Amino acid sequence: MLKVMTSRIIRSIKGDASYTVDHSLSPGMLAKYLFNRVSMLLRGFLLKPFLGRSTGLVFVGRRVIVRHKNLIKAGVNLTIKDGAMIDAMSKDGIVLGDNVAIGKNSIIECTGVVRNLGAGLKMGDNSNIGDFCILAIRGPVVIGNNVLMGPRVNIHSENHRFSEPKIPIKEQGESRIGVVIEDDCWIGAGAIILDGVRVKSGSVIAAGSVVTKDVPRYSVVGGVPARVIKKRKSR
């Protein structure tokens, strides 16, 4: 009975009529899960009034740090898991869609130095950031709908200029083109996506890849630097 009730509640929250709790989950395991989610929801109630906007429930894990909360706008059902750190200080802040999840111990930092604020992050519906990910946002970062991101993914939307050998690199300034990940992409564990890259819709980035140039639609890429391995069948 508890599993049926839990499934119904999650379906209502997520807006997913097909969601069903795994039948092999024991009553004890389910009770611990529910206790944890209720604890996260209570922490979310404390955070929500300080956000720039939030239209639904907010679930917050333990040891979460959120700075410049007023610059974060969230849709329905935001989940921030244990140990995550979010610093939204930037020109455009952070805009999150519905059913967004931010993994354990992940870092979203929108500005490195106050002399040059970062642009900000926009993330679509039903997308997630995996555990231990780092999003160093300087140029604009846009993540579409239904994007899956594995653990330890790094996104860096800034490059240092270094063309003049007689001038220290740190004094030559930076370029900030930005990073775009379109809808329905899967970013494998440990992948690194660098500034100026657009990952086009339906693509897969293999684990451990370093992506330095645009990824075509419905492609599977891998390697250092990443190259097209094969094409998925387009719709």
mmCIF file of C-alpha atoms in Angstrom, residues 122-208:
data_model
loop_
_atom_site.group_PDB
_atom_site.id
_atom_site.type_symbol
_atom_site.label_atom_id
_atom_site.label_comp_id
_atom_site.label_asym_id
_atom_site.label_seq_id
_atom_site.Cartn_x
_atom_site.Cartn_y
_atom_site.Cartn_z
ATOM 1 C CA LYS A 122 19.894 28.702 -18.260
ATOM 2 C CA MET A 123 18.720 25.093 -17.917
ATOM 3 C CA GLY A 124 15.595 23.508 -19.387
ATOM 4 C CA ASP A 125 12.983 21.066 -18.129
ATOM 5 C CA ASN A 126 13.732 17.527 -16.907
ATOM 6 C CA SER A 127 17.503 18.006 -17.021
ATOM 7 C CA ASN A 128 20.055 17.074 -14.387
ATOM 8 C CA ILE A 129 23.589 17.833 -13.285
ATOM 9 C CA GLY A 130 25.324 14.694 -11.994
ATOM 10 C CA ASP A 131 27.304 14.206 -8.791
ATOM 11 C CA PHE A 132 30.668 15.989 -8.413
ATOM 12 C CA CYS A 133 30.170 18.106 -11.557
ATOM 13 C CA ILE A 134 31.780 21.539 -12.010
ATOM 14 C CA LEU A 135 30.133 24.268 -14.075
ATOM 15 C CA ALA A 136 32.585 27.180 -14.220
ATOM 16 C CA ILE A 137 30.310 29.693 -15.905
ATOM 17 C CA ARG A 138 31.862 32.823 -17.377
ATOM 18 C CA GLY A 139 30.393 33.062 -20.864
ATOM 19 C CA PRO A 140 26.698 32.062 -21.091
ATOM 20 C CA VAL A 141 25.872 28.393 -20.533
ATOM 21 C CA VAL A 142 22.576 27.106 -21.957
ATOM 22 C CA ILE A 143 21.408 23.546 -21.275
ATOM 23 C CA GLY A 144 18.266 22.321 -23.006
ATOM 24 C CA ASN A 145 15.443 19.986 -22.027
ATOM 25 C CA ASN A 146 15.913 16.319 -21.095
ATOM 26 C CA VAL A 147 19.697 16.514 -20.785
ATOM 27 C CA LEU A 148 21.387 13.719 -18.815
ATOM 28 C CA MET A 149 24.720 14.547 -17.209
ATOM 29 C CA GLY A 150 26.863 11.876 -15.553
ATOM 30 C CA PRO A 151 29.154 12.392 -12.549
ATOM 31 C CA ARG A 152 32.281 14.572 -12.660
ATOM 32 C CA VAL A 153 31.344 16.402 -15.864
ATOM 33 C CA ASN A 154 33.163 19.734 -16.266
ATOM 34 C CA ILE A 155 31.881 22.682 -18.308
ATOM 35 C CA HIS A 156 34.161 25.710 -18.740
ATOM 36 C CA SER A 157 32.800 28.669 -20.705
ATOM 37 C CA GLU A 158 35.993 30.711 -20.785
ATOM 38 C CA ASN A 159 39.430 30.491 -22.428
ATOM 39 C CA HIS A 160 42.561 32.474 -21.664
ATOM 40 C CA ARG A 161 44.254 34.284 -24.540
ATOM 41 C CA PHE A 162 47.945 33.409 -24.948
ATOM 42 C CA SER A 163 49.061 34.639 -28.397
ATOM 43 C CA GLU A 164 51.702 37.080 -27.064
ATOM 44 C CA PRO A 165 54.631 35.104 -25.585
ATOM 45 C CA LYS A 166 56.220 38.194 -24.010
ATOM 46 C CA ILE A 167 53.109 39.037 -21.989
ATOM 47 C CA PRO A 168 52.056 36.893 -19.021
ATOM 48 C CA ILE A 169 49.020 34.806 -19.963
ATOM 49 C CA LYS A 170 47.049 36.092 -17.009
ATOM 50 C CA GLU A 171 47.398 39.644 -18.396
ATOM 51 C CA GLN A 172 46.155 38.841 -21.932
ATOM 52 C CA GLY A 173 42.492 38.603 -21.014
ATOM 53 C CA GLU A 174 39.890 35.973 -21.705
ATOM 54 C CA SER A 175 37.435 34.950 -24.403
ATOM 55 C CA ARG A 176 33.904 34.000 -23.381
ATOM 56 C CA ILE A 177 31.927 32.557 -26.264
ATOM 57 C CA GLY A 178 29.769 30.312 -24.094
ATOM 58 C CA VAL A 179 28.570 26.698 -24.169
ATOM 59 C CA VAL A 180 25.261 25.354 -25.503
ATOM 60 C CA ILE A 181 23.946 21.824 -24.921
ATOM 61 C CA GLU A 182 20.752 21.298 -26.871
ATOM 62 C CA ASP A 183 17.796 19.042 -26.006
ATOM 63 C CA ASP A 184 17.987 15.281 -25.402
ATOM 64 C CA CYS A 185 21.747 14.909 -24.940
ATOM 65 C CA TRP A 186 23.641 12.490 -22.698
ATOM 66 C CA ILE A 187 26.966 13.699 -21.284
ATOM 67 C CA GLY A 188 29.000 10.742 -19.982
ATOM 68 C CA ALA A 189 30.955 10.590 -16.729
ATOM 69 C CA GLY A 190 34.087 12.710 -16.572
ATOM 70 C CA ALA A 191 33.513 14.500 -19.877
ATOM 71 C CA ILE A 192 34.933 18.024 -20.260
ATOM 72 C CA ILE A 193 33.205 20.593 -22.476
ATOM 73 C CA LEU A 194 35.195 23.718 -23.288
ATOM 74 C CA ASP A 195 34.249 27.252 -24.268
ATOM 75 C CA GLY A 196 32.704 27.864 -27.682
ATOM 76 C CA VAL A 197 31.190 24.376 -28.023
ATOM 77 C CA ARG A 198 27.620 23.642 -29.105
ATOM 78 C CA VAL A 199 26.455 20.076 -28.483
ATOM 79 C CA LYS A 200 23.534 19.662 -30.860
ATOM 80 C CA SER A 201 20.318 17.816 -30.056
ATOM 81 C CA GLY A 202 20.193 14.057 -29.550
ATOM 82 C CA SER A 203 23.950 13.660 -29.116
ATOM 83 C CA VAL A 204 25.973 11.446 -26.765
ATOM 84 C CA ILE A 205 29.352 12.420 -25.277
ATOM 85 C CA ALA A 206 31.375 9.356 -24.249
ATOM 86 C CA ALA A 207 32.809 9.166 -20.727
ATOM 87 C CA GLY A 208 36.151 10.916 -20.301
#
